[in-house]
Amino acid sequence: MNKSAKTAGSSEAGQRRRATSYDVAELAGVSQSAVSRVFQQGASASKEMRDRVMAAANKLGYRPNAIARGLITQRSNMVAVVISQQTNLYYPEFLVQLTQRFSEHGIRVLLFALEHEGDIEQMLEHVLQYRVDGLVTAAMLTPHQFRTIENAGVPVVLYNRTFPDTVANSVRCDHTEGERWLIGKLHEAGHRRFAIVTGPEDSAVSTERTRGALERLEELGVREVPIVHGDYSSASGRAAFADIMDNLGHAPDAVVAANDAMAIGCIDAAREDYGLDVPGGVSIVGFDGVGPARFAAYDVTTVRQPVGRMTEAAVAMLIDRIGNPSISAEQRVFSGERIRGSSARFKEPGDG
Amino acid sequence: MNKSAKTAGSSEAGQRRRATSYDVAELAGVSQSAVSRVFQQGASASKEMRDRVMAAANKLGYRPNAIARGLITQRSNMVAVVISQQTNLYYPEFLVQLTQRFSEHGIRVLLFALEHEGDIEQMLEHVLQYRVDGLVTAAMLTPHQFRTIENAGVPVVLYNRTFPDTVANSVRCDHTEGERWLIGKLHEAGHRRFAIVTGPEDSAVSTERTRGALERLEELGVREVPIVHGDYSSASGRAAFADIMDNLGHAPDAVVAANDAMAIGCIDAAREDYGLDVPGGVSIVGFDGVGPARFAAYDVTTVRQPVGRMTEAAVAMLIDRIGNPSISAEQRVFSGERIRGSSARFKEPGDG
DNA sequence: TTGAAAGCGTTACCAG
DNA sequence: CTGGTAACGCTTTCAA
């Protein structure tokens, strides 16, 4: 039995020093560079060398050290993904898809989660210290923060976020267009008295949706639209509906919620708390097209983000930029899928 | 204007070589070790030194390289988190909480997402190459895989997974107990004809839940329980309910679904497809206590995993093991929170 | 095809 | 408190 304290990678214990390419080289009777070559893509190594090295490596439980490799190659093969609470809650598949797609390119995801979108500052420092090869952010950056990242030479893709007056790569769903469609169809079907339920104030997505809805209403000559603030939760939607009723003294024709969860809360409130029929007594629309929106009891009229295509686009964009940093910026805007549920009265099946 | 190609970290361009501690040292007129010390915790540096170094660092946009630090300190300050599709879908808050909690300890999360729990093998190789300080897995490992990780000297915490005959750190919800409670209460309220809807076959959690339910039914003398396989989706729950009806030729007294999403699908099927009242015509219970289960239209009787406490426990356990690898294994089992909704007939409000 | 040696950007140890 | 120097484990010339 080997008693040397420096012996590496014995398959029995595991508390010893981990095997390095030097250990493997020594055991195989070859040079360290040879070991390195065997573990690379376009290596030049004879079959015999390969066999000897691999045998020694297996014996010692050797695995190349990705940290050391990253240091010398200047490529960590990691990208940072920054999400806020909301990103994950309402699109749980986002992270999994992103991670799997990066993985196919040999790239790992270093995850950063924010309580609120404002907390990016310190986080950014850590992101940059890890020398990630790129960054996908589903949280808002200030222009200054964005420049900090650019100066560090790290390609960025904004996910569902945009920048006034700054050239940046971005992938997003056209929330404005989606809201305009919803409002347009509701108006066309005769709805005149609207109410809006927004998401959290620090949500860029909610802001864009609300703005889109208000713009379209303005165009259609609908004024005095009560706006109630929610926090994206169904409970807040239910409470918001009560606020609207208090505010108006009667039911509006339509309630436009900034996401599906709140729309569902509104439907619950309308039915349970006010005995209103949906959509007979009031039409309610949401946004996102998440799973629960399709449950039979709700069947929310909404707009679905094409998350699969969006994550695919984000990954492709970032990988391209990592390979060639000089590629100029691009914005990819995806239209949402229009879902006509039964929670709103629309004029007819034909599209508009 | 500085034209030297080797100049680092100019705040204007960013395509240059990034500033190193040597660059900072040179500009500040001090040694490189001094710079290193200024950027550490228990540094010994005079105030004047600090100021000069920080000034130079800011000027150059210097940031310590976490990769290089990891190489020399033998601590990457990263932990790997392995999830499967399902983990994220039904407990979206899991990842965010885990990441935030690790972050409080200065530890970053390297994320690995599996399509199916069986895909761990290659993934593991990557995990180990990154020299993570620890690993939390919400996907099943084979005993062999587990030993591989242990031999690499990486502490592991199993999340909602267990091992036959192996000593391992784990944090889990007591699914068995939860199912036993559900079955017990249903039986007590007079239900005799049961049906079970399982999750995907490769889900360890589903298996445990189903086993717990069947055991309790067996004890209570209930035999011939039809078992239908779902995939955790509400659509599969809806389809499963139809299968049960076909199978039995009539409605069972109670349907026990392996998660809430399928329970909701069953409720939709019962009401919409068969005109059954829930819980009048059939009782339906789920598991998880996810958001949609609380929607007014469903109000599912279920058992909620205390995710917050569980992630907290997992983080604490792993951090302890990273600090002191010789701490012996521990298993932490959390009872689920019992939620009496209106989707099942229970005998009385008093507990059992 | 192979081996020697020079880094990559830190931290850590040791004198001064 | 400060500076010099040796690692850390790898990739990458450059000769042989």
XYZ file of C-alpha atoms (C1' of nucleotides) in Angstrom:
736
model
C 0.000 0.000 0.000
C 1.232 3.412 -0.859
C 1.863 5.490 2.206
C 3.303 8.583 0.604
C 1.332 11.654 1.615
C 1.963 13.178 -1.758
C 0.514 10.316 -3.735
C -2.374 11.588 -5.763
C -5.724 10.278 -6.814
C -5.702 6.858 -5.276
C -9.083 5.391 -5.920
C -9.569 4.260 -2.347
C -9.375 7.288 -0.117
C -9.756 10.579 -1.895
C -8.482 12.992 0.703
C -5.089 13.158 -0.952
C -3.879 15.768 -3.383
C -5.643 15.452 -6.714
C -3.652 14.048 -9.579
C -2.043 16.502 -11.988
C -0.725 16.043 -15.462
C 2.742 15.698 -13.910
C 1.638 12.728 -11.860
C 0.190 11.108 -14.934
C 3.330 11.882 -16.932
C 5.545 10.349 -14.320
C 3.510 7.179 -14.061
C 3.299 6.826 -17.818
C 6.955 7.638 -18.266
C 6.325 10.509 -20.651
C 6.565 14.277 -20.499
C 3.897 16.477 -18.990
C 3.304 18.199 -22.320
C 2.491 14.850 -23.805
C -0.238 14.319 -21.240
C -1.627 17.730 -22.005
C -1.749 16.923 -25.697
C -3.523 13.651 -25.190
C -6.323 15.474 -23.427
C -6.837 17.982 -26.199
C -8.802 18.178 -29.408
C -6.328 18.504 -32.239
C -3.593 16.701 -30.421
C -0.620 15.159 -32.087
C 0.045 11.968 -30.222
C 0.816 8.461 -31.313
C -1.569 5.710 -30.486
C 0.893 4.143 -28.118
C 1.369 7.408 -26.269
C -2.390 7.821 -26.012
C -2.841 4.400 -24.525
C -0.084 4.731 -21.985
C -1.259 8.144 -20.874
C -4.895 7.157 -20.640
C -4.012 4.083 -18.654
C -2.021 6.129 -16.181
C -4.728 8.792 -16.046
C -7.439 6.289 -15.251
C -5.324 4.694 -12.604
C -4.826 8.014 -10.888
C -8.312 9.339 -11.473
C -6.840 12.268 -13.358
C -9.050 14.973 -14.764
C -7.724 18.115 -16.455
C -8.153 21.173 -14.279
C -10.507 23.563 -16.033
C -9.450 26.423 -13.792
C -5.814 26.115 -14.740
C -6.755 25.701 -18.359
C -8.848 28.833 -18.201
C -5.944 30.770 -16.793
C -3.583 29.902 -19.602
C -6.042 29.954 -22.485
C -7.792 33.114 -21.331
C -11.104 31.399 -21.842
C -13.050 30.237 -18.821
C -15.700 28.520 -20.910
C -18.205 29.967 -18.510
C -20.883 32.532 -19.162
C -22.711 34.453 -16.478
C -26.490 34.430 -16.456
C -28.137 37.089 -14.361
C -31.783 36.665 -13.467
C -34.141 38.349 -11.102
C -36.645 36.553 -8.933
C -39.363 37.117 -11.518
C -37.513 35.700 -14.476
C -37.365 32.364 -12.848
C -40.809 32.338 -11.303
C -42.761 32.978 -14.432
C -40.578 31.259 -16.976
C -39.084 28.313 -15.165
C -38.012 26.716 -18.428
C -35.833 29.697 -19.310
C -32.843 28.697 -17.223
C -32.968 25.044 -18.067
C -33.099 25.709 -21.774
C -30.369 28.291 -21.635
C -28.115 26.031 -19.623
C -28.674 23.048 -21.855
C -28.025 25.020 -25.010
C -24.803 26.524 -23.705
C -23.804 23.102 -22.549
C -24.011 21.830 -26.102
C -21.276 24.319 -26.938
C -19.070 23.216 -24.069
C -19.981 26.272 -22.057
C -21.073 26.295 -18.419
C -23.433 28.707 -16.754
C -22.464 30.675 -13.696
C -25.732 31.791 -12.166
C -26.445 35.077 -10.452
C -29.858 35.659 -8.926
C -31.128 39.033 -7.808
C -33.829 39.743 -5.310
C -34.611 42.977 -7.101
C -33.390 44.232 -10.408
C -31.604 47.082 -8.694
C -29.141 44.842 -6.887
C -26.888 44.313 -9.862
C -24.031 46.546 -8.838
C -22.067 44.305 -6.459
C -23.043 41.258 -8.420
C -21.403 42.675 -11.492
C -18.105 42.928 -9.721
C -18.193 39.215 -9.018
C -19.271 38.382 -12.535
C -16.285 40.216 -13.916
C -13.839 38.719 -11.438
C -14.693 35.259 -12.699
C -13.557 36.195 -16.178
C -16.665 34.803 -17.784
C -16.543 34.679 -21.563
C -19.937 36.321 -21.880
C -23.042 37.476 -20.083
C -26.774 37.097 -20.525
C -28.810 39.385 -18.349
C -32.510 39.221 -17.672
C -32.198 42.105 -15.271
C -31.854 45.775 -16.083
C -28.454 47.410 -16.287
C -27.717 51.086 -16.034
C -25.865 52.501 -19.025
C -22.851 52.911 -16.767
C -22.944 49.263 -15.747
C -23.296 48.265 -19.332
C -20.214 50.242 -20.254
C -18.287 48.666 -17.414
C -18.946 45.256 -18.880
C -18.059 46.360 -22.369
C -14.819 47.857 -21.148
C -13.987 44.548 -19.568
C -14.304 43.068 -23.039
C -17.187 40.784 -22.122
C -19.910 40.331 -24.750
C -23.413 40.903 -23.397
C -26.873 39.894 -24.512
C -29.843 41.619 -22.930
C -32.842 39.389 -22.460
C -36.163 41.210 -22.569
C -34.428 44.431 -21.667
C -33.512 47.379 -23.821
C -31.427 50.461 -23.652
C -32.264 53.956 -24.623
C -29.551 55.369 -26.865
C -27.124 52.529 -26.525
C -26.085 49.953 -29.012
C -26.479 46.560 -27.422
C -27.227 42.996 -28.371
C -30.672 42.034 -27.261
C -33.296 39.364 -27.547
C -36.780 40.276 -26.549
C -40.438 39.673 -26.961
C -42.457 42.521 -28.380
C -44.566 43.255 -25.354
C -45.826 46.483 -26.819
C -47.204 44.793 -29.881
C -48.800 42.095 -27.752
C -50.573 44.584 -25.550
C -51.692 46.572 -28.552
C -53.287 43.483 -30.004
C -55.083 42.664 -26.761
C -56.401 46.190 -26.341
C -57.355 46.449 -29.979
C -59.394 43.266 -29.920
C -61.088 44.198 -26.675
C -62.021 47.605 -28.044
C -63.242 46.112 -31.268
C -65.518 43.818 -29.283
C -67.088 46.826 -27.637
C -65.179 47.196 -24.387
C -64.863 50.842 -23.408
C -64.161 51.013 -19.696
C -60.718 49.555 -19.018
C -58.597 49.017 -15.952
C -54.953 48.055 -15.780
C -53.059 45.988 -13.254
C -49.296 46.513 -13.398
C -46.434 44.396 -12.109
C -43.739 45.469 -9.654
C -42.331 48.909 -10.226
C -38.808 47.649 -10.742
C -39.858 45.288 -13.505
C -38.806 46.585 -16.892
C -41.110 44.103 -18.573
C -44.148 45.268 -16.671
C -43.367 48.869 -17.503
C -43.167 48.102 -21.193
C -46.418 46.187 -21.181
C -48.285 48.878 -19.333
C -46.943 51.566 -21.604
C -47.971 49.599 -24.678
C -51.483 49.160 -23.374
C -51.872 52.811 -22.438
C -50.586 54.012 -25.787
C -53.112 51.949 -27.666
C -55.932 53.029 -25.373
C -54.943 56.630 -25.913
C -55.051 56.136 -29.666
C -58.506 54.669 -29.361
C -59.663 57.629 -27.356
C -60.092 55.768 -24.114
C -59.218 58.040 -21.189
C -59.327 57.819 -17.420
C -58.081 54.314 -17.107
C -57.549 53.316 -13.486
C -54.119 51.803 -12.876
C -53.559 49.534 -9.908
C -50.170 48.186 -8.897
C -49.618 44.506 -8.280
C -46.493 42.450 -7.728
C -47.029 39.736 -10.376
C -48.537 37.335 -7.830
C -52.060 36.020 -8.246
C -52.875 37.217 -4.738
C -51.948 40.746 -5.736
C -54.149 40.379 -8.810
C -57.074 39.394 -6.663
C -56.495 42.378 -4.391
C -56.068 44.654 -7.377
C -59.446 43.690 -8.726
C -61.028 44.699 -5.440
C -59.241 48.038 -5.645
C -60.609 48.561 -9.109
C -64.135 47.822 -7.970
C -63.769 50.241 -5.068
C -62.284 52.827 -7.327
C -64.920 52.614 -10.030
C -67.942 51.659 -7.972
C -68.827 49.123 -10.639
C -67.135 46.531 -12.825
C -65.064 47.742 -15.770
C -65.615 46.197 -19.172
C -62.121 44.783 -19.236
C -59.153 44.313 -16.970
C -55.701 44.182 -18.510
C -53.196 42.495 -16.218
C -49.447 42.691 -16.765
C -49.075 38.948 -16.406
C -51.134 35.775 -16.306
C -50.790 35.138 -12.592
C -52.455 38.438 -11.801
C -55.067 37.864 -14.490
C -55.931 34.626 -12.743
C -56.150 36.472 -9.445
C -58.534 38.917 -11.089
C -60.687 36.097 -12.425
C -60.861 34.549 -8.963
C -61.840 37.892 -7.487
C -64.474 38.576 -10.118
C -66.100 35.199 -9.635
C -65.656 34.506 -5.979
C -65.649 37.937 -4.448
C -68.056 39.772 -6.732
C -70.152 37.046 -8.289
C -69.296 38.289 -11.745
C -69.237 36.073 -14.766
C -66.029 35.983 -16.792
C -66.139 37.042 -19.554
C -69.879 37.794 -19.377
C -69.582 40.423 -16.659
C -66.008 41.404 -17.235
C -63.252 40.459 -19.682
C -59.823 39.742 -18.295
C -56.572 39.367 -20.213
C -53.028 38.554 -19.110
C -49.594 38.135 -20.603
C -46.993 35.355 -20.744
C -48.893 32.261 -21.755
C -47.642 30.283 -18.773
C -48.992 26.855 -17.898
C -51.703 27.814 -15.425
C -53.194 30.226 -17.956
C -54.245 27.176 -19.932
C -56.005 25.447 -17.071
C -59.626 24.832 -17.960
C -60.949 26.902 -15.079
C -59.202 30.018 -16.382
C -58.306 29.685 -20.033
C -56.804 33.139 -20.080
C -56.656 35.224 -23.220
C -53.026 36.176 -23.358
C -49.851 36.520 -25.383
C -47.208 33.869 -25.092
C -43.505 34.611 -25.271
C -41.692 32.172 -27.556
C -39.183 31.300 -24.854
C -37.629 28.440 -26.750
C -36.753 30.544 -29.757
C -35.653 33.399 -27.558
C -33.199 31.362 -25.511
C -31.898 29.802 -28.678
C -31.330 33.229 -30.153
C -29.637 34.514 -27.023
C -27.248 31.589 -26.918
C -26.418 31.839 -30.610
C -25.807 35.558 -30.382
C -23.544 35.293 -27.396
C -21.550 32.400 -28.793
C -21.003 34.309 -32.012
C -19.764 37.344 -30.091
C -17.469 35.235 -27.952
C -15.921 33.767 -31.055
C -15.628 37.121 -32.767
C -15.973 40.143 -30.488
C -16.023 42.573 -33.373
C -19.388 41.471 -34.730
C -21.659 44.477 -34.535
C -24.691 44.588 -32.299
C -28.018 43.087 -33.211
C -31.487 43.213 -31.794
C -33.852 40.332 -32.214
C -37.470 41.040 -31.480
C -39.961 38.199 -31.331
C -43.672 38.600 -31.666
C -45.678 36.856 -29.010
C -48.061 34.057 -29.859
C -51.634 35.272 -29.573
C -53.778 33.047 -27.439
C -57.533 33.533 -27.543
C -58.836 32.049 -24.360
C -62.318 32.293 -22.944
C -61.551 34.907 -20.325
C -62.326 37.774 -22.690
C -65.052 38.555 -25.192
C -63.503 38.980 -28.618
C -65.431 39.804 -31.747
C -64.850 36.798 -33.910
C -62.382 34.015 -34.590
C -60.875 35.834 -37.593
C -57.646 37.651 -36.874
C -57.167 41.430 -36.920
C -2.996 59.145 -26.214
C -1.435 55.889 -25.279
C -0.644 53.811 -28.303
C 1.122 50.912 -26.648
C -0.611 47.680 -27.546
C 0.265 46.239 -24.180
C -1.379 48.959 -22.159
C -4.071 47.447 -20.047
C -7.506 48.466 -18.934
C -7.809 51.864 -20.507
C -11.291 53.062 -19.775
C -11.931 54.076 -23.350
C -11.509 51.033 -25.514
C -11.635 47.723 -23.724
C -10.221 45.440 -26.359
C -6.788 45.607 -24.769
C -5.279 43.141 -22.360
C -6.998 43.331 -18.984
C -5.069 44.927 -16.164
C -3.208 42.618 -13.798
C -1.851 43.197 -10.344
C 1.527 43.859 -11.984
C 0.109 46.732 -13.998
C -1.391 48.210 -10.873
C 1.841 47.715 -8.951
C 3.850 49.466 -11.611
C 1.523 52.438 -11.799
C 1.347 52.739 -8.034
C 5.079 52.264 -7.675
C 4.782 49.333 -5.291
C 5.343 45.606 -5.439
C 2.868 43.154 -6.903
C 2.512 41.376 -3.570
C 1.422 44.651 -2.053
C -1.381 44.931 -4.565
C -2.448 41.406 -3.793
C -2.584 42.172 -0.101
C -4.654 45.279 -0.543
C -7.286 43.192 -2.257
C -7.495 40.605 0.481
C -9.392 40.237 3.716
C -6.825 40.104 6.500
C -4.409 42.304 4.651
C -1.493 44.032 6.229
C -1.165 47.294 4.401
C -0.717 50.845 5.505
C -3.350 53.384 4.730
C -1.051 55.176 2.331
C -0.330 51.962 0.474
C -4.036 51.194 0.292
C -4.848 54.555 -1.180
C -2.112 54.503 -3.772
C -2.999 51.000 -4.875
C -6.716 51.643 -5.026
C -6.154 54.785 -7.043
C -4.049 52.942 -9.555
C -6.481 50.036 -9.653
C -9.430 52.278 -10.373
C -7.520 54.067 -13.046
C -6.753 50.795 -14.792
C -10.102 49.176 -14.107
C -8.293 46.394 -12.310
C -10.211 43.498 -10.850
C -8.596 40.483 -9.191
C -8.802 37.389 -11.358
C -10.901 34.814 -9.525
C -9.663 32.061 -11.811
C -6.032 32.669 -10.949
C -6.904 32.996 -7.304
C -8.740 29.701 -7.421
C -5.723 28.020 -8.898
C -3.372 29.058 -6.149
C -5.757 28.825 -3.202
C -7.230 25.532 -4.295
C -10.667 26.963 -3.701
C -12.773 27.938 -6.673
C -15.509 29.448 -4.514
C -17.950 27.787 -6.851
C -20.365 25.008 -6.115
C -22.116 22.940 -8.726
C -25.880 22.642 -8.639
C -27.376 19.846 -10.685
C -31.061 19.972 -11.464
C -33.360 18.104 -13.742
C -36.039 19.692 -15.830
C -38.648 18.945 -13.181
C -36.824 20.493 -10.273
C -36.995 23.840 -11.908
C -40.467 23.580 -13.328
C -42.281 22.820 -10.138
C -40.154 24.704 -7.664
C -38.948 27.751 -9.527
C -37.927 29.428 -6.280
C -35.505 26.628 -5.480
C -32.665 27.854 -7.666
C -33.057 31.491 -6.823
C -33.015 30.826 -3.113
C -30.100 28.468 -3.320
C -28.093 30.901 -5.407
C -28.825 33.843 -3.158
C -27.925 31.929 -0.033
C -24.633 30.688 -1.434
C -23.950 34.183 -2.622
C -24.148 35.447 0.949
C -21.205 33.203 1.688
C -19.213 34.462 -1.256
C -19.908 31.326 -3.238
C -21.104 31.205 -6.840
C -23.299 28.604 -8.438
C -22.259 26.710 -11.525
C -25.466 25.332 -12.955
C -25.969 21.990 -14.637
C -29.368 21.139 -16.057
C -30.387 17.669 -17.127
C -33.100 16.725 -19.524
C -33.549 13.459 -17.713
C -32.130 12.325 -14.440
C -30.184 9.627 -16.202
C -27.969 12.033 -18.094
C -25.655 12.763 -15.208
C -22.670 10.767 -16.329
C -20.955 13.144 -18.769
C -22.112 16.125 -16.785
C -20.273 14.839 -13.758
C -17.012 14.872 -15.634
C -17.434 18.574 -16.327
C -18.468 19.307 -12.776
C -15.296 17.721 -11.503
C -13.075 19.430 -14.051
C -14.162 22.806 -12.743
C -12.852 21.964 -9.297
C -16.016 23.095 -7.605
C -15.798 23.240 -3.837
C -19.020 21.317 -3.413
C -22.072 19.903 -5.119
C -25.811 19.972 -4.559
C -27.723 17.520 -6.668
C -31.441 17.387 -7.227
C -30.971 14.519 -9.651
C -30.292 10.911 -8.857
C -26.766 9.549 -8.759
C -25.738 5.956 -9.024
C -23.665 4.699 -6.107
C -20.720 4.556 -8.481
C -21.141 8.169 -9.500
C -21.457 9.147 -5.888
C -18.192 7.434 -5.069
C -16.476 9.166 -7.973
C -17.384 12.508 -6.475
C -16.303 11.480 -3.019
C -12.979 10.258 -4.337
C -12.466 13.626 -5.915
C -12.812 15.078 -2.443
C -15.908 17.106 -3.271
C -18.582 17.340 -0.563
C -22.058 16.469 -1.793
C -25.549 17.181 -0.573
C -28.423 15.208 -2.068
C -31.606 17.200 -2.445
C -34.774 15.108 -2.230
C -32.819 12.042 -3.201
C -31.588 9.190 -1.087
C -29.271 6.284 -1.310
C -29.787 2.735 -0.321
C -26.895 1.575 1.836
C -24.712 4.584 1.413
C -23.776 7.238 3.885
C -24.517 10.587 2.303
C -25.528 14.081 3.280
C -29.078 14.750 2.293
C -31.902 17.201 2.649
C -35.326 16.012 1.760
C -39.018 16.312 2.287
C -40.749 13.324 3.775
C -42.905 12.427 0.831
C -43.856 9.117 2.335
C -45.259 10.700 5.436
C -47.111 13.274 3.368
C -48.770 10.636 1.213
C -49.632 8.574 4.242
C -51.399 11.516 5.758
C -53.374 12.201 2.584
C -54.428 8.581 2.201
C -55.238 8.266 5.881
C -57.502 11.280 5.879
C -59.236 10.209 2.705
C -59.849 6.745 4.105
C -61.071 8.146 7.380
C -63.580 10.255 5.477
C -64.985 7.143 3.880
C -63.160 6.904 0.560
C -62.584 3.298 -0.435
C -62.027 3.188 -4.165
C -58.720 4.889 -4.964
C -56.753 5.577 -8.107
C -53.194 6.807 -8.406
C -51.552 9.024 -10.998
C -47.762 8.796 -10.981
C -45.129 11.136 -12.360
C -42.421 10.279 -14.903
C -40.723 6.963 -14.359
C -37.290 8.501 -13.970
C -38.438 10.765 -11.170
C -37.179 9.555 -7.818
C -39.607 11.854 -6.058
C -42.602 10.450 -7.870
C -41.520 6.931 -7.067
C -41.255 7.707 -3.393
C -44.648 9.356 -3.283
C -46.363 6.527 -5.082
C -44.737 3.953 -2.862
C -45.816 5.841 0.255
C -49.394 5.986 -0.935
C -49.527 2.326 -1.878
C -48.043 1.240 1.432
C -50.648 3.094 3.395
C -53.453 1.790 1.199
C -52.154 -1.707 1.703
C -52.170 -1.225 5.449
C -55.743 -0.025 5.293
C -56.723 -3.059 3.305
C -57.425 -1.231 0.076
C -56.474 -3.417 -2.881
C -56.758 -3.240 -6.632
C -55.784 0.356 -6.987
C -55.452 1.370 -10.616
C -52.181 3.148 -11.340
C -51.895 5.449 -14.323
C -48.659 7.056 -15.445
C -48.423 10.768 -16.071
C -45.489 13.071 -16.721
C -46.140 15.723 -14.053
C -47.921 17.987 -16.536
C -51.519 19.032 -16.017
C -52.358 17.760 -19.486
C -51.129 14.320 -18.527
C -53.251 14.520 -15.385
C -56.301 15.261 -17.440
C -55.569 12.333 -19.728
C -54.857 10.103 -16.764
C -58.258 10.797 -15.289
C -59.877 9.660 -18.511
C -57.825 6.479 -18.376
C -59.024 5.851 -14.870
C -62.646 6.298 -15.890
C -62.199 3.927 -18.806
C -60.423 1.476 -16.604
C -62.977 1.482 -13.808
C -66.120 2.231 -15.770
C -67.110 4.675 -13.059
C -65.564 7.389 -10.931
C -63.307 6.347 -8.061
C -63.862 7.849 -4.631
C -60.491 9.527 -4.689
C -57.634 10.226 -7.065
C -54.162 10.626 -5.638
C -51.876 12.498 -8.014
C -48.104 12.598 -7.594
C -48.042 16.356 -7.954
C -50.354 19.360 -7.990
C -50.180 20.022 -11.708
C -51.599 16.579 -12.454
C -54.161 16.956 -9.671
C -55.336 20.119 -11.375
C -55.528 18.254 -14.670
C -57.648 15.624 -12.952
C -59.954 18.279 -11.553
C -60.380 19.801 -14.996
C -61.148 16.393 -16.444
C -63.621 15.516 -13.724
C -65.529 18.753 -14.132
C -65.261 19.470 -17.819
C -65.016 16.042 -19.355
C -67.228 14.024 -16.990
C -69.459 16.587 -15.344
C -68.390 15.429 -11.914
C -68.398 17.660 -8.901
C -65.123 18.003 -7.000
C -65.061 16.980 -4.242
C -68.740 15.920 -4.283
C -68.348 13.327 -7.011
C -64.678 12.592 -6.551
C -61.946 13.754 -4.198
C -58.621 14.721 -5.700
C -55.342 15.358 -3.898
C -51.930 16.441 -5.113
C -48.473 17.123 -3.740
C -46.102 20.121 -3.684
C -48.212 23.059 -2.610
C -47.213 25.108 -5.625
C -48.850 28.442 -6.459
C -51.551 27.247 -8.851
C -52.753 24.743 -6.274
C -53.974 27.686 -4.248
C -55.972 29.275 -7.040
C -59.597 29.630 -6.032
C -60.859 27.452 -8.849
C -58.837 24.482 -7.626
C -57.818 24.897 -4.008
C -56.064 21.558 -4.025
C -55.655 19.492 -0.901
C -51.957 18.817 -0.887
C -48.703 18.722 1.031
C -46.281 21.580 0.655
C -42.522 21.127 0.713
C -40.852 23.695 2.951
C -38.510 24.776 0.174
C -37.122 27.758 2.023
C -35.984 25.721 4.990
C -34.732 22.978 2.749
C -32.517 25.191 0.626
C -31.255 26.860 3.756
C -30.369 23.486 5.204
C -28.679 22.338 2.019
C -26.530 25.449 1.850
C -25.565 25.279 5.505
C -24.680 21.616 5.251
C -22.534 22.057 2.202
C -20.725 25.113 3.524
C -19.934 23.254 6.737
C -18.526 20.328 4.777
C -16.465 22.607 2.575
C -14.954 24.220 5.643
C -14.323 20.894 7.314
C -14.481 17.852 5.043
C -14.240 15.425 7.929
C -17.648 16.236 9.391
C -19.667 13.059 9.268
C -22.749 12.703 7.115
C -26.150 13.920 8.141
C -29.652 13.503 6.835
C -32.232 16.187 7.327
C -35.812 15.182 6.706
C -38.520 17.820 6.654
C -42.178 17.137 7.106
C -44.385 18.738 4.506
C -46.946 21.332 5.443
C -50.418 19.834 5.271
C -52.804 21.880 3.229
C -56.491 21.107 3.459
C -58.017 22.498 0.322
C -61.521 21.985 -0.959
C -60.654 19.437 -3.621
C -61.106 16.521 -1.242
C -63.669 15.534 1.354
C -61.966 15.239 4.725
C -63.752 14.252 7.887
C -63.319 17.331 10.041
C -61.054 20.290 10.617
C -59.309 18.586 13.567
C -55.972 17.007 12.731
C -55.246 13.299 12.662
C 5.743 12.943 -32.689
C 7.929 14.344 -28.439
C 10.153 17.145 -24.517
C 11.892 21.436 -22.314
C 10.668 25.718 -20.784
C 8.049 29.946 -20.604
C 4.197 31.847 -19.117
C -1.189 32.740 -17.369
C -2.389 36.022 -12.606
C -2.725 35.015 -8.342
C -1.437 33.816 -3.139
C 1.853 32.499 0.396
C 6.022 32.188 2.538
C 10.191 34.527 4.069
C 13.452 37.824 4.751
C 14.255 42.562 5.445
C 4.604 46.709 6.867
C 6.844 45.590 2.507
C 9.108 43.195 -1.506
C 11.149 39.023 -3.729
C 10.201 34.493 -5.115
C 8.166 30.040 -5.437
C 4.282 27.644 -6.419
C -0.769 26.453 -8.517
C -1.776 23.093 -13.147
C -2.239 23.895 -17.399
C -1.285 25.277 -22.770
C 1.887 26.668 -26.101
C 5.897 27.749 -28.606
C 10.218 25.966 -30.151
C 13.789 22.567 -30.877
C 15.094 18.076 -31.349
